[in-house]
PDB file of C-alpha atoms in Angstrom:
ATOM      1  CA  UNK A 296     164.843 -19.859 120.947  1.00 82.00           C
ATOM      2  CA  UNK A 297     164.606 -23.389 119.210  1.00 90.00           C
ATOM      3  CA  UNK A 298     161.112 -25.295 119.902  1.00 92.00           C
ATOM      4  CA  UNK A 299     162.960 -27.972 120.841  1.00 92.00           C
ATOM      5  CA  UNK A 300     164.859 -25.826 123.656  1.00 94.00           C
ATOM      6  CA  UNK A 301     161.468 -24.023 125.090  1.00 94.00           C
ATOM      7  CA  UNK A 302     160.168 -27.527 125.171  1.00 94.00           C
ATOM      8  CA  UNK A 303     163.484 -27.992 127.254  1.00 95.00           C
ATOM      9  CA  UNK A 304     162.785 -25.958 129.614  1.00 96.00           C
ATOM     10  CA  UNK A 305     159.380 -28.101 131.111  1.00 96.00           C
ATOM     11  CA  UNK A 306     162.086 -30.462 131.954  1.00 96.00           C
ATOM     12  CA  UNK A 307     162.314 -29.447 135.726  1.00 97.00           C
ATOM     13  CA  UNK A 308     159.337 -30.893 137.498  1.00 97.00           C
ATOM     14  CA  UNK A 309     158.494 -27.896 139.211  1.00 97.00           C
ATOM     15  CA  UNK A 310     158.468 -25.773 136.311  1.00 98.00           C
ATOM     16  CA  UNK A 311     156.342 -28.208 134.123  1.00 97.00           C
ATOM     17  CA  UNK A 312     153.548 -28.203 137.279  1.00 98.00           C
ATOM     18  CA  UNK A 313     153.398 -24.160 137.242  1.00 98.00           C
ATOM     19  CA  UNK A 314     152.956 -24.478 133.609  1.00 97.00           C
ATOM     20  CA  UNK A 315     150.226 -26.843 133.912  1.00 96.00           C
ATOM     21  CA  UNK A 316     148.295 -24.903 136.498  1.00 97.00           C
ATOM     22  CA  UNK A 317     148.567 -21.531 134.918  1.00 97.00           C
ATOM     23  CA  UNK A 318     147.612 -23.183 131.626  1.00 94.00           C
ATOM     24  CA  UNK A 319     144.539 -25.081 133.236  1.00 92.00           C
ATOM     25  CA  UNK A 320     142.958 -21.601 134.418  1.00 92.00           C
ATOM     26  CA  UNK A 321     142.342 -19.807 131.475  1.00 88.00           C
ATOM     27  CA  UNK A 322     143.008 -16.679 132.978  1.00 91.00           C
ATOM     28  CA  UNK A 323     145.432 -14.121 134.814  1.00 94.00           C
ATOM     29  CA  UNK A 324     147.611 -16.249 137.894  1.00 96.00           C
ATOM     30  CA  UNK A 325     149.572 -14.972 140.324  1.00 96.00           C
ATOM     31  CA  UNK A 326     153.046 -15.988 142.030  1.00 96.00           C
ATOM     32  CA  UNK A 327     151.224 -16.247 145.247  1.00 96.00           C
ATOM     33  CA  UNK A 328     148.343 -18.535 143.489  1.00 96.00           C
ATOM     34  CA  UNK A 329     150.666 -20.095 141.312  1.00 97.00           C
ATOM     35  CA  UNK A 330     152.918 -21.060 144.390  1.00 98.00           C
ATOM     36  CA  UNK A 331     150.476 -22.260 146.833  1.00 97.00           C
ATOM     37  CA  UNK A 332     148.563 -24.634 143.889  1.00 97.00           C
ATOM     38  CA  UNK A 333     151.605 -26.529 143.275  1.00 97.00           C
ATOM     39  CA  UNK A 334     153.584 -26.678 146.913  1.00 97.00           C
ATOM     40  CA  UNK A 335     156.485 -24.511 146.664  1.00 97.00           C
ATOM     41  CA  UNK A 336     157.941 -21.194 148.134  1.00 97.00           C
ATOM     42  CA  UNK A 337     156.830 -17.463 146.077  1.00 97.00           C
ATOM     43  CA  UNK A 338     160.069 -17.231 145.386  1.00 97.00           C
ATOM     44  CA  UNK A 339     160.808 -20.000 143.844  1.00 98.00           C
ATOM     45  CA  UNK A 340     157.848 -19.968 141.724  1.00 98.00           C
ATOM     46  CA  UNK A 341     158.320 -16.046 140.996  1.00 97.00           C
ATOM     47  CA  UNK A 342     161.655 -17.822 139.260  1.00 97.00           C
ATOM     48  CA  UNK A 343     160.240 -20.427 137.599  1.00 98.00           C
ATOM     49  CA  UNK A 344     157.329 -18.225 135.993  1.00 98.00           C
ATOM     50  CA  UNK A 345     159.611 -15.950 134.968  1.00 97.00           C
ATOM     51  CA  UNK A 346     161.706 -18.540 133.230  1.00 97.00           C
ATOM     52  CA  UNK A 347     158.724 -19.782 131.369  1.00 97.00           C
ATOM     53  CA  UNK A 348     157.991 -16.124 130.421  1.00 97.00           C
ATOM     54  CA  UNK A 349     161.258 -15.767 129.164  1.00 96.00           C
ATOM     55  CA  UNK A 350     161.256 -18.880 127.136  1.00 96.00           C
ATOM     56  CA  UNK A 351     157.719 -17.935 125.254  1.00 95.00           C
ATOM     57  CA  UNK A 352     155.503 -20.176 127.099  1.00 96.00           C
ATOM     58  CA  UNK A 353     153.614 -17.725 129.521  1.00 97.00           C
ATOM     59  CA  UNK A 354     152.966 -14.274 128.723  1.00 96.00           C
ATOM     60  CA  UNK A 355     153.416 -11.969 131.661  1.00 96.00           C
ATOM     61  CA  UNK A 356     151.737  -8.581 132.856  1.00 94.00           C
ATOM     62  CA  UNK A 357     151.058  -6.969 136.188  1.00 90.00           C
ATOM     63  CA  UNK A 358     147.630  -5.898 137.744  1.00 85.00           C
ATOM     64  CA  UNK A 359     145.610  -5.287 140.919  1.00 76.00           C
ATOM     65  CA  UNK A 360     144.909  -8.672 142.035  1.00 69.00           C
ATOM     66  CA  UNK A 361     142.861  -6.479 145.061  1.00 64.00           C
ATOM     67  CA  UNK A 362     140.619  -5.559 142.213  1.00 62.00           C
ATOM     68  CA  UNK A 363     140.728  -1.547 143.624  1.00 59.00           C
ATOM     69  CA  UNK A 364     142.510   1.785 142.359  1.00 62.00           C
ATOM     70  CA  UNK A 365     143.942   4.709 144.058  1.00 56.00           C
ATOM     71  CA  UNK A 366     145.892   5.525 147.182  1.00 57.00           C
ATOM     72  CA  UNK A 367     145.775   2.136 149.578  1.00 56.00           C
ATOM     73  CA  UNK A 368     145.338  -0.269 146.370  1.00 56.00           C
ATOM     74  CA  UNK A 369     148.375  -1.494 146.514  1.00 65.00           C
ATOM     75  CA  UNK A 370     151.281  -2.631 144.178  1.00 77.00           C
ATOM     76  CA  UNK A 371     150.097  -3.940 140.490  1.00 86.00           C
ATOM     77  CA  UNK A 372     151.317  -7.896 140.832  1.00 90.00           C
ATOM     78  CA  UNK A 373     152.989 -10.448 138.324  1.00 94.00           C
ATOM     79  CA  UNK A 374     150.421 -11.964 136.604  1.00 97.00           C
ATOM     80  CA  UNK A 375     150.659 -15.077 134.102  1.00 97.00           C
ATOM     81  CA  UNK A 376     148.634 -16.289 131.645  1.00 96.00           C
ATOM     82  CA  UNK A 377     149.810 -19.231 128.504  1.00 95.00           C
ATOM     83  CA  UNK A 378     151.586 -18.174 125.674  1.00 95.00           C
ATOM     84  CA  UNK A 379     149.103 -18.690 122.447  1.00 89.00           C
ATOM     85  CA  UNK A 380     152.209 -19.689 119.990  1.00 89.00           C
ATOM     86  CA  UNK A 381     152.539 -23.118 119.524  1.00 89.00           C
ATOM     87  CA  UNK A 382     155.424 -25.438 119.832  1.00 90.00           C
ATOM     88  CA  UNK A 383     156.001 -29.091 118.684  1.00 89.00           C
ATOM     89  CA  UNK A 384     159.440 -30.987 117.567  1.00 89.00           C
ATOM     90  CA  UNK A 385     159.390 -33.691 114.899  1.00 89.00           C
ATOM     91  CA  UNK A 386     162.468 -36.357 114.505  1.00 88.00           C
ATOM     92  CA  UNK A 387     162.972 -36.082 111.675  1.00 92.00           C
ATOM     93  CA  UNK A 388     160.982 -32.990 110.578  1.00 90.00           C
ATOM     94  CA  UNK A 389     157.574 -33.694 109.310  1.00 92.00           C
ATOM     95  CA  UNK A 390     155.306 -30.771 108.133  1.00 93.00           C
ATOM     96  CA  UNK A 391     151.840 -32.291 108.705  1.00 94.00           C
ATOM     97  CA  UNK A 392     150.344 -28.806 109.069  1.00 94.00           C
ATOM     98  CA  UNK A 393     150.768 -27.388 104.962  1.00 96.00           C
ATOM     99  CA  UNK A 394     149.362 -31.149 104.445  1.00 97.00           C
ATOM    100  CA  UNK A 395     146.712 -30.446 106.326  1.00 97.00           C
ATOM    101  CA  UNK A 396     145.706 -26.745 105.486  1.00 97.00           C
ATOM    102  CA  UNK A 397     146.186 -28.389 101.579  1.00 98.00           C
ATOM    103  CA  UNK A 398     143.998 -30.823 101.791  1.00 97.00           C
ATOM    104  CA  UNK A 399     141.209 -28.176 103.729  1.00 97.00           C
ATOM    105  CA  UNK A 400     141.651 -26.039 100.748  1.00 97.00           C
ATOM    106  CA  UNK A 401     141.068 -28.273  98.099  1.00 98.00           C
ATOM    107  CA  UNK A 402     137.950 -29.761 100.321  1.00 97.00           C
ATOM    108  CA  UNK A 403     136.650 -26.233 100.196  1.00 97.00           C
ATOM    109  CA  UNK A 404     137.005 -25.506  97.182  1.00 97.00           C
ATOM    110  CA  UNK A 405     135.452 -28.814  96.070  1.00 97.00           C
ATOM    111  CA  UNK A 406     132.576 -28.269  98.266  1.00 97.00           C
ATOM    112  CA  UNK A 407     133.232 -31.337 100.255  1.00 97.00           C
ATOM    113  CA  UNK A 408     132.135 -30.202 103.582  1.00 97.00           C
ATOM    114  CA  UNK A 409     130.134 -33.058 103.586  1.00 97.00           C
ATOM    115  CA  UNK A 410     131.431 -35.868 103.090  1.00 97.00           C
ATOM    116  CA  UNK A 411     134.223 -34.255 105.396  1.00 98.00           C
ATOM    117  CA  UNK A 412     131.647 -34.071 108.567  1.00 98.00           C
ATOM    118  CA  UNK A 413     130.520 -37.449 107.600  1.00 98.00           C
ATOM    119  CA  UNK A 414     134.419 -39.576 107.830  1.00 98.00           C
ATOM    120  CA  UNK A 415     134.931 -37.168 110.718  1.00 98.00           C
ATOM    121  CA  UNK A 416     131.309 -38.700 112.606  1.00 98.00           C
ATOM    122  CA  UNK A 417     132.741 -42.215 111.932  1.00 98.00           C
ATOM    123  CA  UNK A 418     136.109 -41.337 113.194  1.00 98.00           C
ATOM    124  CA  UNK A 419     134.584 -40.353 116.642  1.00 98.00           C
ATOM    125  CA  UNK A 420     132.446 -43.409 116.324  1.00 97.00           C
ATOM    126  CA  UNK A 421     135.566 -46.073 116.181  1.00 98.00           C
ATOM    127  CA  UNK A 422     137.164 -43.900 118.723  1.00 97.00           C
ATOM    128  CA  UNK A 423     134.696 -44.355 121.107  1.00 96.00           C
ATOM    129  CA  UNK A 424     134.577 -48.009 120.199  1.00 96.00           C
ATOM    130  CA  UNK A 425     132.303 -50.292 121.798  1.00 95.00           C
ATOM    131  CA  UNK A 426     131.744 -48.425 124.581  1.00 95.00           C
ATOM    132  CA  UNK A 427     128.239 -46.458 125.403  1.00 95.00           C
ATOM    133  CA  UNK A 428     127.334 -42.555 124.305  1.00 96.00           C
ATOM    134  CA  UNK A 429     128.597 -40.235 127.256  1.00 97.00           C
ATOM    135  CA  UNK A 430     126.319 -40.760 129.610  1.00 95.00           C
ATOM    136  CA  UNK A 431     126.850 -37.431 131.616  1.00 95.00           C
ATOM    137  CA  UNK A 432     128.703 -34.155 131.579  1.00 96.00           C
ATOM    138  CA  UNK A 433     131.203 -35.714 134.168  1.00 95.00           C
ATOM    139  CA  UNK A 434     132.223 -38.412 131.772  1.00 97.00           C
ATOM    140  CA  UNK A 435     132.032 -36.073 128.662  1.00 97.00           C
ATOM    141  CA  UNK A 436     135.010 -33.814 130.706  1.00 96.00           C
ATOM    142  CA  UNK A 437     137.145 -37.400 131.035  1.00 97.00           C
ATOM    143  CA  UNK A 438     137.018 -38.394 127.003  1.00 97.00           C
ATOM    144  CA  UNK A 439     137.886 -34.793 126.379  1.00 97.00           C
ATOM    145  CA  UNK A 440     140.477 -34.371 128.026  1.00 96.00           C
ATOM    146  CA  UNK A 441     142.391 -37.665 126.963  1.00 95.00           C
ATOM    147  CA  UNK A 442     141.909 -36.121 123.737  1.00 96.00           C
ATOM    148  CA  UNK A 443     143.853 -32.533 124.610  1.00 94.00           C
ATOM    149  CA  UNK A 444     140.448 -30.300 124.529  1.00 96.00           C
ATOM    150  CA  UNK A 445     141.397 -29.048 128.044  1.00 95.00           C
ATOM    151  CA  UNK A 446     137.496 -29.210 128.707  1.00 96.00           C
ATOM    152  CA  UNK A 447     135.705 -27.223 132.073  1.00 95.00           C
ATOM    153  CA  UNK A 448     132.893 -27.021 133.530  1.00 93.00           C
ATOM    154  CA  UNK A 449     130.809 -23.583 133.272  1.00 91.00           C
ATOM    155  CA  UNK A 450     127.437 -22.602 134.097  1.00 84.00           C
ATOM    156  CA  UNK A 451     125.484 -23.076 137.555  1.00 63.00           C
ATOM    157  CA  UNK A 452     125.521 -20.717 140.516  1.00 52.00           C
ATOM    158  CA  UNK A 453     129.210 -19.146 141.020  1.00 44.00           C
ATOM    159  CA  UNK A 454     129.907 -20.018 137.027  1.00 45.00           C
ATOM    160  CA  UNK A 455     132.934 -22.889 136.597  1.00 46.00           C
ATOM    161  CA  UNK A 456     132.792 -25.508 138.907  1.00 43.00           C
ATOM    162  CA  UNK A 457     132.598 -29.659 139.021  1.00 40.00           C
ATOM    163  CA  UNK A 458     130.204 -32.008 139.747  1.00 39.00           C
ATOM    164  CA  UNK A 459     127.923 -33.766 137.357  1.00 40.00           C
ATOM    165  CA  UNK A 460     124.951 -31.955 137.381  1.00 41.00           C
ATOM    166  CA  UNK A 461     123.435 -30.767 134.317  1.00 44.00           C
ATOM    167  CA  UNK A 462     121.881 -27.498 135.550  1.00 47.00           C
ATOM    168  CA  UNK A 463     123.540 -25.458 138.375  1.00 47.00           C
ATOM    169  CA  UNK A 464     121.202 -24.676 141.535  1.00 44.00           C
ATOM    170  CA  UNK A 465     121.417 -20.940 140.218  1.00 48.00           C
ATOM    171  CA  UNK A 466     119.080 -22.505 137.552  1.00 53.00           C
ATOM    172  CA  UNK A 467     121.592 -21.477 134.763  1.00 66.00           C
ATOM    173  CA  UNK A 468     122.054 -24.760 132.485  1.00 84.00           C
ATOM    174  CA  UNK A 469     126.190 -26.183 133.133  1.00 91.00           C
ATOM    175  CA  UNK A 470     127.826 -26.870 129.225  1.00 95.00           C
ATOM    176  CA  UNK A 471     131.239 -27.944 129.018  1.00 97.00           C
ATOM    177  CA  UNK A 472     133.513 -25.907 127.255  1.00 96.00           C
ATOM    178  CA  UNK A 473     137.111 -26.311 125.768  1.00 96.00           C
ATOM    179  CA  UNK A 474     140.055 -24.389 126.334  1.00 94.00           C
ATOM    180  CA  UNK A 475     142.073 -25.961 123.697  1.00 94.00           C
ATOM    181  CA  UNK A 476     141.291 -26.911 119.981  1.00 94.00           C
ATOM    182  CA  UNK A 477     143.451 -29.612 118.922  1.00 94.00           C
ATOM    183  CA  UNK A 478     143.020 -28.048 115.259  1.00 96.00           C
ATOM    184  CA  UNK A 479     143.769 -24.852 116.032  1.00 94.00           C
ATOM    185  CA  UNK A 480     145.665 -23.338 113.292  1.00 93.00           C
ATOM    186  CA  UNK A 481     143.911 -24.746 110.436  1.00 96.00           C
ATOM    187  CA  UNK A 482     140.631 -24.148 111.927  1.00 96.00           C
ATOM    188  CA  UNK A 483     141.902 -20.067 111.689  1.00 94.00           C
ATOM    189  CA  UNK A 484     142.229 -20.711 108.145  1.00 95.00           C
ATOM    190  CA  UNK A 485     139.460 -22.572 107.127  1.00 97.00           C
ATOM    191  CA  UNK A 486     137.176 -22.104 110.149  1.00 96.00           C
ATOM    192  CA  UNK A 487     133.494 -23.215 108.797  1.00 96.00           C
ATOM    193  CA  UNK A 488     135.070 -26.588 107.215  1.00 97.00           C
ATOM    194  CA  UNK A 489     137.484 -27.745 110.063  1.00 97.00           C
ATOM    195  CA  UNK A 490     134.991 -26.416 112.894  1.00 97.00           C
ATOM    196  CA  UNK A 491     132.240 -28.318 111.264  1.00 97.00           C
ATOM    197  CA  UNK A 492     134.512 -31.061 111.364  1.00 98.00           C
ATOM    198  CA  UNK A 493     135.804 -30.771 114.658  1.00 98.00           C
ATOM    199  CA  UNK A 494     131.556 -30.758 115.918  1.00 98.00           C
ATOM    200  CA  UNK A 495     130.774 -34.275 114.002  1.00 98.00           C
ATOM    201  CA  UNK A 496     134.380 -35.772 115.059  1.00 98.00           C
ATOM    202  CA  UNK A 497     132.984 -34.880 118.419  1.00 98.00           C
ATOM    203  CA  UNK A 498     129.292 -36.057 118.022  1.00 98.00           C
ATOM    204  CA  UNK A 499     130.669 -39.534 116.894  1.00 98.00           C
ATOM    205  CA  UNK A 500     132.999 -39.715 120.186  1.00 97.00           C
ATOM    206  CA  UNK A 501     130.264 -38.966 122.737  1.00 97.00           C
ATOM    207  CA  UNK A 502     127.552 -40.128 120.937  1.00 96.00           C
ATOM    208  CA  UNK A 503     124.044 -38.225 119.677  1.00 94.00           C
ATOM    209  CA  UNK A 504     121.513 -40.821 121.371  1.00 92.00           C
ATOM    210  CA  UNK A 505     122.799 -40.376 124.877  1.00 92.00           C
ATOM    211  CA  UNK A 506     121.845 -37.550 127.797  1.00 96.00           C
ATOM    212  CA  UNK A 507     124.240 -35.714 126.186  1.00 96.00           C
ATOM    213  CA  UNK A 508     124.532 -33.165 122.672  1.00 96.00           C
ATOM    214  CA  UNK A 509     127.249 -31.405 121.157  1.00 97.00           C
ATOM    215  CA  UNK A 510     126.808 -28.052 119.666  1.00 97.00           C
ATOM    216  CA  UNK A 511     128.545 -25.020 117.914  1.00 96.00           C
ATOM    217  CA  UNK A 512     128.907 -22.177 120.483  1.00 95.00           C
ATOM    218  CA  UNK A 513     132.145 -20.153 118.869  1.00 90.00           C
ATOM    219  CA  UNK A 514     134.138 -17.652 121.621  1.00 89.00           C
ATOM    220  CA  UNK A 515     137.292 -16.284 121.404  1.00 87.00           C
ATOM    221  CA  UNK A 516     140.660 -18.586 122.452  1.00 85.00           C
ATOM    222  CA  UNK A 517     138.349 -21.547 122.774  1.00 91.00           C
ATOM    223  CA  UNK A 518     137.133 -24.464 120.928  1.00 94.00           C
ATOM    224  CA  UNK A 519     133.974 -23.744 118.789  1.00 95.00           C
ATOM    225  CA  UNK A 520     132.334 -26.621 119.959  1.00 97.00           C
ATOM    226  CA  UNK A 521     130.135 -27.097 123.609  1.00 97.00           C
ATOM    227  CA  UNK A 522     128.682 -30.494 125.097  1.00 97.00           C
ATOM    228  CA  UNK A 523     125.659 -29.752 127.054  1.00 96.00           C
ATOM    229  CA  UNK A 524     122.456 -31.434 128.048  1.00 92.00           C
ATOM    230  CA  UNK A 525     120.509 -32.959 125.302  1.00 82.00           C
ATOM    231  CA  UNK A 526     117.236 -31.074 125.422  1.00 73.00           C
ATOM    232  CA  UNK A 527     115.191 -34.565 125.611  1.00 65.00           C
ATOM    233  CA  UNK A 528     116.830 -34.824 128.836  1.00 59.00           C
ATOM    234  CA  UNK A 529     117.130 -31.832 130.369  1.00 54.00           C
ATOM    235  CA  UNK A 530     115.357 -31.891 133.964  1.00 46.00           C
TER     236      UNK A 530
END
């Protein structure tokens, strides 16, 4: 199947909002989750999940959802999690990616790492504009995610949740972490340059003399990059 034609496919409302909520997890969904988070019948959003499956944008397995094993478990369910291939459609075609894995190479190979964290600080910088450094993690989450990081909230008694508070009442310190890098597949190639990149882009946006810091904190299928406290403000 075409990009353009799985792209397609989030056409129907319904469909696009089961998408959205499996994506937004970052983990194993349900029909019955799936279907009571966005309004609509099992069955209809057994369908719709499976269309998505079908098309390449979910991947689908089955598990416990009870969490037991052996005779009274029950039936493995249809679980869904998001597909890790990525689509985009260009009119016309435009291959920006081979320009930009290109242009990492040759700024590895020139040693240029530098100078390459340094535009990417000032980039952040007139992004952010006039306006103040981030002045909690609340407001860090919003200028994330208008720029695709798909950021969440972790740490704290019960792990992810909201609120603004920098350290959870379990006493474990709350960082906000990203689900989504928006350089993904050139930071697989060239992952010391671009991440480095991607962490000075990032100091420049929220700023480095607010209550808030940036730092690397690499984990698998997530950004390299966590905003946490600042220690001169921590509590």
């Amino acid at each position: 199947m075409k990009d353009i034609d799985v792209i397609a496919v989030l056409q129907d409302p319904v469909r696009r909002r089961l998408y959205e909520y499996v994506a937004a997890q970052g983990r194993e969904v349900g029909r019955n989750e799936a279907a009571e988070a966005v309004g609509v019948a099992r069955t209809l959003a057994a369908h719709h999940l499976d269309r998505l499956a079908e098309a390449g944008l979910l991947e689908s397995g089955s598990r416990r959802l009870t969490g037991r094993s052996g005779p009274g478990a029950g039936r493995p369910a249809k679980v869904y999690t998001r597909a890790r291939v990525e689509r985009s459609v260009s009119l016309p075609a435009r291959d920006y990616r081979t320009a930009a894995e290109l242009l990492a190479e040759a700024a590895e190979e020139a040693g240029l790492d530098a100078g390459l964290c340094a535009a990417a600080r000032r980039r952040g910088e007139s992004l952010r504009g006039a306006a103040a450094p981030c002045g909690g993690l609340e407001e860090v989450m919003e200028v994330l995610a208008a720029r695709g990081y798909e950021p969440h909230l972790e740490g704290g008694e019960g792990g992810e949740g909201g609120g603004g508070a920098q350290e959870g009442e379990g006493g474990r310190e709350r960082v906000v972490r990203m689900r989504n890098c928006p350089f993904h597949a050139v930071a697989e190639r060239f992952p010391p340059l671009v991440c480095g990149m991607n962490l000075a882009l990032l100091e420049g946006l929220i700023g480095v003399d607010g209550p808030v810091r940036a730092r690397m904190d690499a984990r698998p299928g997530e950004c390299c990059v966590v905003v946490e406290a600042s220690k001169d403000n921590e509590h």
